[in-house]
Amino acid sequence: MSRSRRRRIYEGKAKILFEGPEPGTLVQYFKDDATAFNNQKKGTITGKGVLNNRISEFLMERLAEIGIPTHFVRRLNMREQLVKEVEIIPVEVMIRNVAAGTLTKRFNIEEGTPLPRTIVEYAYKNDALGDPQVSEEHITAFGWATTQDLDDMVHLSLRINDFLQGLFRGVGLKLVDFKLEFGRLWENEEMKIVLADEISPDCCRLWDIKTNEKMDKDRFRRDLGKVEEAYQEVARRLGVLPEAGPVDIEGPKSMQ
Ligand code: C5P
């Protein structure tokens, strides 16, 4: 089936979700489009979709190996992966190990200051409102997630943080902060919270351990240059850089 004839379920800023080949599945397509500051800055990062598809595949597979439930099923081709259809919880979980980004502005803390302990924050996933920061009170009072859902999300997020910090440290990168999204998956009448969306340099801050050089979307946000190169370097260090580079060679037609 051609891409254009597939039913588009949702189009976000960096990804498109298409109807999957069987019920309960979706195809997640990674675009090169990049946005920042709630859509005020727009651009493209050539090859980003190809690299994020690989990086997210790699990280979700490693997380699944340590027992983190995720929506990831398998990669289909250069830009697409098959995922389980979940009900996305409209809450972004932000995990911070080192001060950066909006935290430095809010509290006037110097970027790069190690935090006394890992800080968990939440935002309400709503583009029109600019993803406002919210507390557990808002989340439960407005019914976006139950206290139990939130407990599961935080527990999983902290395990993911511990694991990913070690994984990235092993390839010379510091996991400064990142954002996660979760969804509800029903299996045999039971609901479980699973990791959804993606994990990539679009939603993580990654700094080179030795030089503190930024290797993530901050290079785009702040016009630091060498944006494509940074994404490629992350993929290379993780051992998932496609041999032909992040170009669009026609992927296997696994859409039937
Ligand atoms: O911008 P801020 O400092 O609050 O971002 C914290 C972390 O969450 C960063 O790694 C950023 O890339 C990620 N984030 C994201 N999507 C958002 C907001 C933040 O991926 N809508």
PDB file of C-alpha atoms and ligand atoms in Angstrom:
ATOM      1  CA  MET A   1       0.000   0.000   0.000  1.00  0.00           C
ATOM      2  CA  SER A   2       1.439   3.400  -0.853  1.00  0.00           C
ATOM      3  CA  ARG A   3       2.085   5.885   1.906  1.00  0.00           C
ATOM      4  CA  SER A   4      -0.477   8.321   0.520  1.00  0.00           C
ATOM      5  CA  ARG A   5      -3.276   5.748   0.611  1.00  0.00           C
ATOM      6  CA  ARG A   6      -2.735   4.786   4.204  1.00  0.00           C
ATOM      7  CA  ARG A   7      -5.069   6.330   6.726  1.00  0.00           C
ATOM      8  CA  ARG A   8      -3.386   9.109   8.672  1.00  0.00           C
ATOM      9  CA  ILE A   9      -4.387   8.920  12.321  1.00  0.00           C
ATOM     10  CA  TYR A  10      -2.437  11.857  13.684  1.00  0.00           C
ATOM     11  CA  GLU A  11       0.195  14.290  12.503  1.00  0.00           C
ATOM     12  CA  GLY A  12       2.494  15.858  15.050  1.00  0.00           C
ATOM     13  CA  LYS A  13       5.406  18.236  14.645  1.00  0.00           C
ATOM     14  CA  ALA A  14       8.054  15.569  14.110  1.00  0.00           C
ATOM     15  CA  LYS A  15       6.071  12.401  13.413  1.00  0.00           C
ATOM     16  CA  ILE A  16       3.022  11.044  11.618  1.00  0.00           C
ATOM     17  CA  LEU A  17       0.967   8.105  12.844  1.00  0.00           C
ATOM     18  CA  PHE A  18      -0.678   5.924  10.204  1.00  0.00           C
ATOM     19  CA  GLU A  19      -3.106   3.076  10.600  1.00  0.00           C
ATOM     20  CA  GLY A  20      -1.101  -0.112  11.090  1.00  0.00           C
ATOM     21  CA  PRO A  21      -1.243  -3.375   9.146  1.00  0.00           C
ATOM     22  CA  GLU A  22      -3.304  -5.103  11.827  1.00  0.00           C
ATOM     23  CA  PRO A  23      -5.771  -3.936  14.480  1.00  0.00           C
ATOM     24  CA  GLY A  24      -4.131  -2.474  17.545  1.00  0.00           C
ATOM     25  CA  THR A  25      -1.040  -1.320  15.651  1.00  0.00           C
ATOM     26  CA  LEU A  26       0.108   1.962  14.164  1.00  0.00           C
ATOM     27  CA  VAL A  27       2.966   2.959  11.900  1.00  0.00           C
ATOM     28  CA  GLN A  28       5.060   5.768  13.337  1.00  0.00           C
ATOM     29  CA  TYR A  29       6.750   7.811  10.577  1.00  0.00           C
ATOM     30  CA  PHE A  30       9.672  10.080  11.551  1.00  0.00           C
ATOM     31  CA  LYS A  31       9.907  13.419   9.714  1.00  0.00           C
ATOM     32  CA  ASP A  32      12.926  15.708   9.311  1.00  0.00           C
ATOM     33  CA  ASP A  33      10.831  18.661  10.499  1.00  0.00           C
ATOM     34  CA  ALA A  34      11.970  20.363  13.658  1.00  0.00           C
ATOM     35  CA  THR A  35      10.164  22.921  15.772  1.00  0.00           C
ATOM     36  CA  ALA A  36      11.112  24.742  18.937  1.00  0.00           C
ATOM     37  CA  PHE A  37       9.675  27.243  21.380  1.00  0.00           C
ATOM     38  CA  ASN A  38       6.116  26.014  20.886  1.00  0.00           C
ATOM     39  CA  ASN A  39       6.253  26.125  17.091  1.00  0.00           C
ATOM     40  CA  GLN A  40       7.676  29.658  16.857  1.00  0.00           C
ATOM     41  CA  LYS A  41      10.866  28.323  15.295  1.00  0.00           C
ATOM     42  CA  LYS A  42      10.524  25.880  12.423  1.00  0.00           C
ATOM     43  CA  GLY A  43      13.032  24.132  10.217  1.00  0.00           C
ATOM     44  CA  THR A  44      14.286  20.829   8.958  1.00  0.00           C
ATOM     45  CA  ILE A  45      17.212  18.758  10.071  1.00  0.00           C
ATOM     46  CA  THR A  46      18.220  16.613   7.111  1.00  0.00           C
ATOM     47  CA  GLY A  47      18.256  12.934   7.967  1.00  0.00           C
ATOM     48  CA  LYS A  48      16.865  13.475  11.473  1.00  0.00           C
ATOM     49  CA  GLY A  49      13.859  11.212  10.877  1.00  0.00           C
ATOM     50  CA  VAL A  50      16.058   8.345   9.762  1.00  0.00           C
ATOM     51  CA  LEU A  51      18.374   8.749  12.742  1.00  0.00           C
ATOM     52  CA  ASN A  52      15.649   9.209  15.364  1.00  0.00           C
ATOM     53  CA  ASN A  53      13.886   6.112  14.029  1.00  0.00           C
ATOM     54  CA  ARG A  54      17.091   4.108  14.666  1.00  0.00           C
ATOM     55  CA  ILE A  55      18.021   5.747  17.957  1.00  0.00           C
ATOM     56  CA  SER A  56      14.529   5.324  19.393  1.00  0.00           C
ATOM     57  CA  GLU A  57      14.379   1.704  18.190  1.00  0.00           C
ATOM     58  CA  PHE A  58      17.701   0.974  19.871  1.00  0.00           C
ATOM     59  CA  LEU A  59      16.794   2.641  23.170  1.00  0.00           C
ATOM     60  CA  MET A  60      13.285   1.141  23.370  1.00  0.00           C
ATOM     61  CA  GLU A  61      14.708  -2.331  22.699  1.00  0.00           C
ATOM     62  CA  ARG A  62      17.317  -1.946  25.431  1.00  0.00           C
ATOM     63  CA  LEU A  63      14.610  -0.699  27.826  1.00  0.00           C
ATOM     64  CA  ALA A  64      12.348  -3.650  26.943  1.00  0.00           C
ATOM     65  CA  GLU A  65      15.240  -5.961  27.833  1.00  0.00           C
ATOM     66  CA  ILE A  66      15.257  -4.625  31.390  1.00  0.00           C
ATOM     67  CA  GLY A  67      11.484  -5.032  31.667  1.00  0.00           C
ATOM     68  CA  ILE A  68      10.194  -1.574  30.753  1.00  0.00           C
ATOM     69  CA  PRO A  69       6.954  -2.016  28.787  1.00  0.00           C
ATOM     70  CA  THR A  70       7.010   0.055  25.586  1.00  0.00           C
ATOM     71  CA  HIS A  71       4.800   0.579  22.538  1.00  0.00           C
ATOM     72  CA  PHE A  72       7.644  -0.372  20.174  1.00  0.00           C
ATOM     73  CA  VAL A  73       7.174  -3.517  18.069  1.00  0.00           C
ATOM     74  CA  ARG A  74       9.764  -3.348  15.291  1.00  0.00           C
ATOM     75  CA  ARG A  75      11.366  -1.032  12.788  1.00  0.00           C
ATOM     76  CA  LEU A  76       9.830  -1.325   9.328  1.00  0.00           C
ATOM     77  CA  ASN A  77      12.165   0.746   7.163  1.00  0.00           C
ATOM     78  CA  MET A  78      14.356   3.848   7.201  1.00  0.00           C
ATOM     79  CA  ARG A  79      11.681   6.181   8.557  1.00  0.00           C
ATOM     80  CA  GLU A  80       8.960   3.963   9.988  1.00  0.00           C
ATOM     81  CA  GLN A  81       8.408   1.710  12.938  1.00  0.00           C
ATOM     82  CA  LEU A  82       5.490  -0.464  13.937  1.00  0.00           C
ATOM     83  CA  VAL A  83       4.099   0.405  17.361  1.00  0.00           C
ATOM     84  CA  LYS A  84       1.200  -0.768  19.485  1.00  0.00           C
ATOM     85  CA  GLU A  85      -1.786   1.550  19.473  1.00  0.00           C
ATOM     86  CA  VAL A  86      -2.105   3.063  22.921  1.00  0.00           C
ATOM     87  CA  GLU A  87      -4.259   5.745  24.473  1.00  0.00           C
ATOM     88  CA  ILE A  88      -1.784   8.562  24.937  1.00  0.00           C
ATOM     89  CA  ILE A  89      -1.861  10.154  28.383  1.00  0.00           C
ATOM     90  CA  PRO A  90      -1.717  13.926  27.768  1.00  0.00           C
ATOM     91  CA  VAL A  91       1.048  14.443  30.310  1.00  0.00           C
ATOM     92  CA  GLU A  92       4.717  14.899  29.444  1.00  0.00           C
ATOM     93  CA  VAL A  93       7.115  13.682  32.116  1.00  0.00           C
ATOM     94  CA  MET A  94      10.340  15.663  32.293  1.00  0.00           C
ATOM     95  CA  ILE A  95      13.319  14.148  34.104  1.00  0.00           C
ATOM     96  CA  ARG A  96      16.245  16.394  34.984  1.00  0.00           C
ATOM     97  CA  ASN A  97      19.693  15.422  36.239  1.00  0.00           C
ATOM     98  CA  VAL A  98      21.573  18.639  35.445  1.00  0.00           C
ATOM     99  CA  ALA A  99      20.197  22.202  35.224  1.00  0.00           C
ATOM    100  CA  ALA A 100      19.448  23.271  31.650  1.00  0.00           C
ATOM    101  CA  GLY A 101      16.715  24.779  29.504  1.00  0.00           C
ATOM    102  CA  THR A 102      13.620  26.215  31.134  1.00  0.00           C
ATOM    103  CA  LEU A 103      14.775  25.189  34.620  1.00  0.00           C
ATOM    104  CA  THR A 104      17.768  27.534  34.435  1.00  0.00           C
ATOM    105  CA  LYS A 105      15.489  30.416  33.426  1.00  0.00           C
ATOM    106  CA  ARG A 106      12.783  29.746  36.009  1.00  0.00           C
ATOM    107  CA  PHE A 107      15.150  29.604  38.976  1.00  0.00           C
ATOM    108  CA  ASN A 108      18.153  31.506  37.627  1.00  0.00           C
ATOM    109  CA  ILE A 109      20.467  28.530  37.994  1.00  0.00           C
ATOM    110  CA  GLU A 110      23.569  28.323  35.877  1.00  0.00           C
ATOM    111  CA  GLU A 111      23.332  25.833  33.026  1.00  0.00           C
ATOM    112  CA  GLY A 112      25.302  22.700  33.807  1.00  0.00           C
ATOM    113  CA  THR A 113      24.820  22.834  37.574  1.00  0.00           C
ATOM    114  CA  PRO A 114      24.316  19.257  38.806  1.00  0.00           C
ATOM    115  CA  LEU A 115      20.985  18.955  40.627  1.00  0.00           C
ATOM    116  CA  PRO A 116      21.010  17.713  44.240  1.00  0.00           C
ATOM    117  CA  ARG A 117      18.718  14.917  43.114  1.00  0.00           C
ATOM    118  CA  THR A 118      16.775  13.970  40.017  1.00  0.00           C
ATOM    119  CA  ILE A 119      13.849  16.329  39.500  1.00  0.00           C
ATOM    120  CA  VAL A 120      10.581  15.154  37.939  1.00  0.00           C
ATOM    121  CA  GLU A 121       8.250  17.691  36.322  1.00  0.00           C
ATOM    122  CA  TYR A 122       5.048  17.431  34.323  1.00  0.00           C
ATOM    123  CA  ALA A 123       3.555  19.368  31.442  1.00  0.00           C
ATOM    124  CA  TYR A 124       0.055  19.183  30.012  1.00  0.00           C
ATOM    125  CA  LYS A 125       0.413  18.031  26.391  1.00  0.00           C
ATOM    126  CA  ASN A 126      -1.534  20.746  24.608  1.00  0.00           C
ATOM    127  CA  ASP A 127      -0.016  22.693  21.696  1.00  0.00           C
ATOM    128  CA  ALA A 128      -2.613  25.465  21.809  1.00  0.00           C
ATOM    129  CA  LEU A 129      -1.659  26.201  25.425  1.00  0.00           C
ATOM    130  CA  GLY A 130       2.074  25.730  24.828  1.00  0.00           C
ATOM    131  CA  ASP A 131       2.395  22.587  26.984  1.00  0.00           C
ATOM    132  CA  PRO A 132       2.054  24.364  30.354  1.00  0.00           C
ATOM    133  CA  GLN A 133       3.837  22.979  33.375  1.00  0.00           C
ATOM    134  CA  VAL A 134       1.379  21.333  35.768  1.00  0.00           C
ATOM    135  CA  SER A 135       1.404  19.586  39.121  1.00  0.00           C
ATOM    136  CA  GLU A 136       0.086  16.183  40.188  1.00  0.00           C
ATOM    137  CA  GLU A 137      -2.961  18.038  41.523  1.00  0.00           C
ATOM    138  CA  HIS A 138      -3.918  19.338  38.073  1.00  0.00           C
ATOM    139  CA  ILE A 139      -3.298  15.964  36.463  1.00  0.00           C
ATOM    140  CA  THR A 140      -5.530  14.030  38.839  1.00  0.00           C
ATOM    141  CA  ALA A 141      -8.166  16.760  39.354  1.00  0.00           C
ATOM    142  CA  PHE A 142      -8.682  17.199  35.607  1.00  0.00           C
ATOM    143  CA  GLY A 143      -8.647  13.445  35.058  1.00  0.00           C
ATOM    144  CA  TRP A 144      -5.703  13.279  32.650  1.00  0.00           C
ATOM    145  CA  ALA A 145      -4.268  10.426  34.723  1.00  0.00           C
ATOM    146  CA  THR A 146      -5.117   8.718  38.003  1.00  0.00           C
ATOM    147  CA  THR A 147      -2.810   8.718  41.006  1.00  0.00           C
ATOM    148  CA  GLN A 148      -2.016   5.075  40.188  1.00  0.00           C
ATOM    149  CA  ASP A 149      -1.217   5.930  36.539  1.00  0.00           C
ATOM    150  CA  LEU A 150       1.057   8.720  37.686  1.00  0.00           C
ATOM    151  CA  ASP A 151       2.805   6.485  40.233  1.00  0.00           C
ATOM    152  CA  ASP A 152       3.503   3.975  37.464  1.00  0.00           C
ATOM    153  CA  MET A 153       4.722   6.738  35.124  1.00  0.00           C
ATOM    154  CA  VAL A 154       7.128   8.194  37.682  1.00  0.00           C
ATOM    155  CA  HIS A 155       8.407   4.782  38.759  1.00  0.00           C
ATOM    156  CA  LEU A 156       9.070   3.835  35.124  1.00  0.00           C
ATOM    157  CA  SER A 157      10.615   7.240  34.358  1.00  0.00           C
ATOM    158  CA  LEU A 158      13.115   6.949  37.204  1.00  0.00           C
ATOM    159  CA  ARG A 159      14.101   3.421  36.157  1.00  0.00           C
ATOM    160  CA  ILE A 160      14.480   4.632  32.575  1.00  0.00           C
ATOM    161  CA  ASN A 161      16.628   7.526  33.814  1.00  0.00           C
ATOM    162  CA  ASP A 162      18.938   5.239  35.822  1.00  0.00           C
ATOM    163  CA  PHE A 163      19.355   2.890  32.891  1.00  0.00           C
ATOM    164  CA  LEU A 164      19.784   5.531  30.193  1.00  0.00           C
ATOM    165  CA  GLN A 165      22.247   7.572  32.248  1.00  0.00           C
ATOM    166  CA  GLY A 166      24.499   4.512  32.390  1.00  0.00           C
ATOM    167  CA  LEU A 167      23.966   3.616  28.757  1.00  0.00           C
ATOM    168  CA  PHE A 168      24.821   7.110  27.535  1.00  0.00           C
ATOM    169  CA  ARG A 169      27.756   7.431  29.951  1.00  0.00           C
ATOM    170  CA  GLY A 170      29.151   4.295  28.319  1.00  0.00           C
ATOM    171  CA  VAL A 171      29.334   6.153  24.987  1.00  0.00           C
ATOM    172  CA  GLY A 172      30.707   9.378  26.447  1.00  0.00           C
ATOM    173  CA  LEU A 173      27.433  11.296  26.743  1.00  0.00           C
ATOM    174  CA  LYS A 174      25.828  12.963  29.741  1.00  0.00           C
ATOM    175  CA  LEU A 175      22.036  12.600  29.970  1.00  0.00           C
ATOM    176  CA  VAL A 176      21.169  16.095  31.177  1.00  0.00           C
ATOM    177  CA  ASP A 177      17.373  15.877  30.920  1.00  0.00           C
ATOM    178  CA  PHE A 178      14.658  14.337  28.784  1.00  0.00           C
ATOM    179  CA  LYS A 179      10.949  14.083  28.189  1.00  0.00           C
ATOM    180  CA  LEU A 180       8.840  10.919  28.145  1.00  0.00           C
ATOM    181  CA  GLU A 181       5.283  10.162  27.118  1.00  0.00           C
ATOM    182  CA  PHE A 182       3.198   7.214  28.219  1.00  0.00           C
ATOM    183  CA  GLY A 183       0.059   5.491  27.013  1.00  0.00           C
ATOM    184  CA  ARG A 184      -2.540   3.033  28.243  1.00  0.00           C
ATOM    185  CA  LEU A 185      -2.492  -0.403  26.657  1.00  0.00           C
ATOM    186  CA  TRP A 186      -5.299  -2.897  27.232  1.00  0.00           C
ATOM    187  CA  GLU A 187      -4.372  -6.570  27.100  1.00  0.00           C
ATOM    188  CA  ASN A 188      -6.808  -9.265  28.263  1.00  0.00           C
ATOM    189  CA  GLU A 189      -9.071  -6.819  30.084  1.00  0.00           C
ATOM    190  CA  GLU A 190      -6.068  -5.405  31.924  1.00  0.00           C
ATOM    191  CA  MET A 191      -4.659  -1.954  31.480  1.00  0.00           C
ATOM    192  CA  LYS A 192      -0.985  -1.253  31.725  1.00  0.00           C
ATOM    193  CA  ILE A 193       0.993   1.932  31.355  1.00  0.00           C
ATOM    194  CA  VAL A 194       3.620   1.691  28.619  1.00  0.00           C
ATOM    195  CA  LEU A 195       6.328   4.007  27.342  1.00  0.00           C
ATOM    196  CA  ALA A 196       5.217   5.607  24.064  1.00  0.00           C
ATOM    197  CA  ASP A 197       6.358   8.271  21.583  1.00  0.00           C
ATOM    198  CA  GLU A 198      10.145   8.242  21.064  1.00  0.00           C
ATOM    199  CA  ILE A 199      13.457   8.701  22.827  1.00  0.00           C
ATOM    200  CA  SER A 200      15.899  10.646  20.665  1.00  0.00           C
ATOM    201  CA  PRO A 201      18.052  13.805  20.624  1.00  0.00           C
ATOM    202  CA  ASP A 202      14.786  15.668  19.842  1.00  0.00           C
ATOM    203  CA  CYS A 203      13.566  15.107  23.385  1.00  0.00           C
ATOM    204  CA  CYS A 204      16.795  14.519  25.365  1.00  0.00           C
ATOM    205  CA  ARG A 205      19.625  16.861  26.242  1.00  0.00           C
ATOM    206  CA  LEU A 206      22.882  15.003  25.673  1.00  0.00           C
ATOM    207  CA  TRP A 207      26.266  16.588  26.310  1.00  0.00           C
ATOM    208  CA  ASP A 208      29.672  15.181  25.487  1.00  0.00           C
ATOM    209  CA  ILE A 209      31.135  14.070  28.829  1.00  0.00           C
ATOM    210  CA  LYS A 210      34.583  15.536  28.162  1.00  0.00           C
ATOM    211  CA  THR A 211      33.769  18.797  26.365  1.00  0.00           C
ATOM    212  CA  ASN A 212      30.142  19.444  27.436  1.00  0.00           C
ATOM    213  CA  GLU A 213      29.400  20.026  23.758  1.00  0.00           C
ATOM    214  CA  LYS A 214      25.669  19.859  23.088  1.00  0.00           C
ATOM    215  CA  MET A 215      24.658  16.865  20.948  1.00  0.00           C
ATOM    216  CA  ASP A 216      20.906  17.369  20.743  1.00  0.00           C
ATOM    217  CA  LYS A 217      18.089  19.619  19.578  1.00  0.00           C
ATOM    218  CA  ASP A 218      19.515  22.580  21.511  1.00  0.00           C
ATOM    219  CA  ARG A 219      21.884  22.984  18.533  1.00  0.00           C
ATOM    220  CA  PHE A 220      18.793  23.744  16.426  1.00  0.00           C
ATOM    221  CA  ARG A 221      16.981  25.743  19.134  1.00  0.00           C
ATOM    222  CA  ARG A 222      19.992  27.991  19.695  1.00  0.00           C
ATOM    223  CA  ASP A 223      21.398  28.085  16.150  1.00  0.00           C
ATOM    224  CA  LEU A 224      24.640  26.467  17.255  1.00  0.00           C
ATOM    225  CA  GLY A 225      25.288  24.866  13.838  1.00  0.00           C
ATOM    226  CA  LYS A 226      26.343  21.281  13.071  1.00  0.00           C
ATOM    227  CA  VAL A 227      22.857  20.056  13.968  1.00  0.00           C
ATOM    228  CA  GLU A 228      22.808  17.106  11.542  1.00  0.00           C
ATOM    229  CA  GLU A 229      26.329  16.165  12.623  1.00  0.00           C
ATOM    230  CA  ALA A 230      25.285  16.044  16.294  1.00  0.00           C
ATOM    231  CA  TYR A 231      22.392  13.642  15.628  1.00  0.00           C
ATOM    232  CA  GLN A 232      24.719  11.507  13.482  1.00  0.00           C
ATOM    233  CA  GLU A 233      27.342  11.438  16.212  1.00  0.00           C
ATOM    234  CA  VAL A 234      24.803  10.228  18.797  1.00  0.00           C
ATOM    235  CA  ALA A 235      23.691   7.479  16.388  1.00  0.00           C
ATOM    236  CA  ARG A 236      27.313   6.585  15.630  1.00  0.00           C
ATOM    237  CA  ARG A 237      28.234   6.303  19.303  1.00  0.00           C
ATOM    238  CA  LEU A 238      25.223   4.092  19.946  1.00  0.00           C
ATOM    239  CA  GLY A 239      26.305   1.937  16.997  1.00  0.00           C
ATOM    240  CA  VAL A 240      23.136   2.530  14.967  1.00  0.00           C
ATOM    241  CA  LEU A 241      24.286   4.935  12.247  1.00  0.00           C
ATOM    242  CA  PRO A 242      23.061   3.454   8.937  1.00  0.00           C
ATOM    243  CA  GLU A 243      26.052   2.392   6.832  1.00  0.00           C
ATOM    244  CA  ALA A 244      24.891   4.480   3.892  1.00  0.00           C
ATOM    245  CA  GLY A 245      24.401   7.470   6.183  1.00  0.00           C
ATOM    246  CA  PRO A 246      21.046   8.941   7.141  1.00  0.00           C
ATOM    247  CA  VAL A 247      19.818   9.170   3.562  1.00  0.00           C
ATOM    248  CA  ASP A 248      16.564   7.863   2.234  1.00  0.00           C
ATOM    249  CA  ILE A 249      17.386   4.690   0.465  1.00  0.00           C
ATOM    250  CA  GLU A 250      14.078   3.029  -0.305  1.00  0.00           C
ATOM    251  CA  GLY A 251      13.311   0.886   2.707  1.00  0.00           C
ATOM    252  CA  PRO A 252      11.818  -2.595   2.525  1.00  0.00           C
ATOM    253  CA  LYS A 253       8.144  -2.385   1.677  1.00  0.00           C
ATOM    254  CA  SER A 254       6.805  -3.926   4.812  1.00  0.00           C
ATOM    255  CA  MET A 255       3.425  -2.277   4.641  1.00  0.00           C
ATOM    256  CA  GLN A 256       1.969  -5.145   2.575  1.00  0.00           C
TER     257      GLN A 256
HETATM  258  O1  C5P B   1      12.624  23.029  27.647  1.00  0.00           O
HETATM  259  P1  C5P B   1      12.895  22.275  28.901  1.00  0.00           P
HETATM  260  O2  C5P B   1      14.186  22.628  29.542  1.00  0.00           O
HETATM  261  O3  C5P B   1      11.746  22.353  29.884  1.00  0.00           O
HETATM  262  O4  C5P B   1      12.991  20.745  28.438  1.00  0.00           O
HETATM  263  C1  C5P B   1      13.356  19.691  29.307  1.00  0.00           C
HETATM  264  C2  C5P B   1      13.594  18.441  28.475  1.00  0.00           C
HETATM  265  O5  C5P B   1      12.374  17.987  27.904  1.00  0.00           O
HETATM  266  C3  C5P B   1      14.538  18.676  27.299  1.00  0.00           C
HETATM  267  O6  C5P B   1      15.340  17.510  27.133  1.00  0.00           O
HETATM  268  C4  C5P B   1      13.630  18.843  26.108  1.00  0.00           C
HETATM  269  O7  C5P B   1      14.241  18.374  24.926  1.00  0.00           O
HETATM  270  C5  C5P B   1      12.439  17.979  26.487  1.00  0.00           C
HETATM  271  N1  C5P B   1      11.163  18.493  26.000  1.00  0.00           N
HETATM  272  C6  C5P B   1      10.536  17.907  24.905  1.00  0.00           C
HETATM  273  N2  C5P B   1       9.321  18.352  24.474  1.00  0.00           N
HETATM  274  C7  C5P B   1       8.705  19.377  25.075  1.00  0.00           C
HETATM  275  C8  C5P B   1       9.317  20.003  26.178  1.00  0.00           C
HETATM  276  C9  C5P B   1      10.554  19.536  26.610  1.00  0.00           C
HETATM  277  O8  C5P B   1      11.059  16.946  24.351  1.00  0.00           O
HETATM  278  N3  C5P B   1       7.508  19.774  24.634  1.00  0.00           N
END
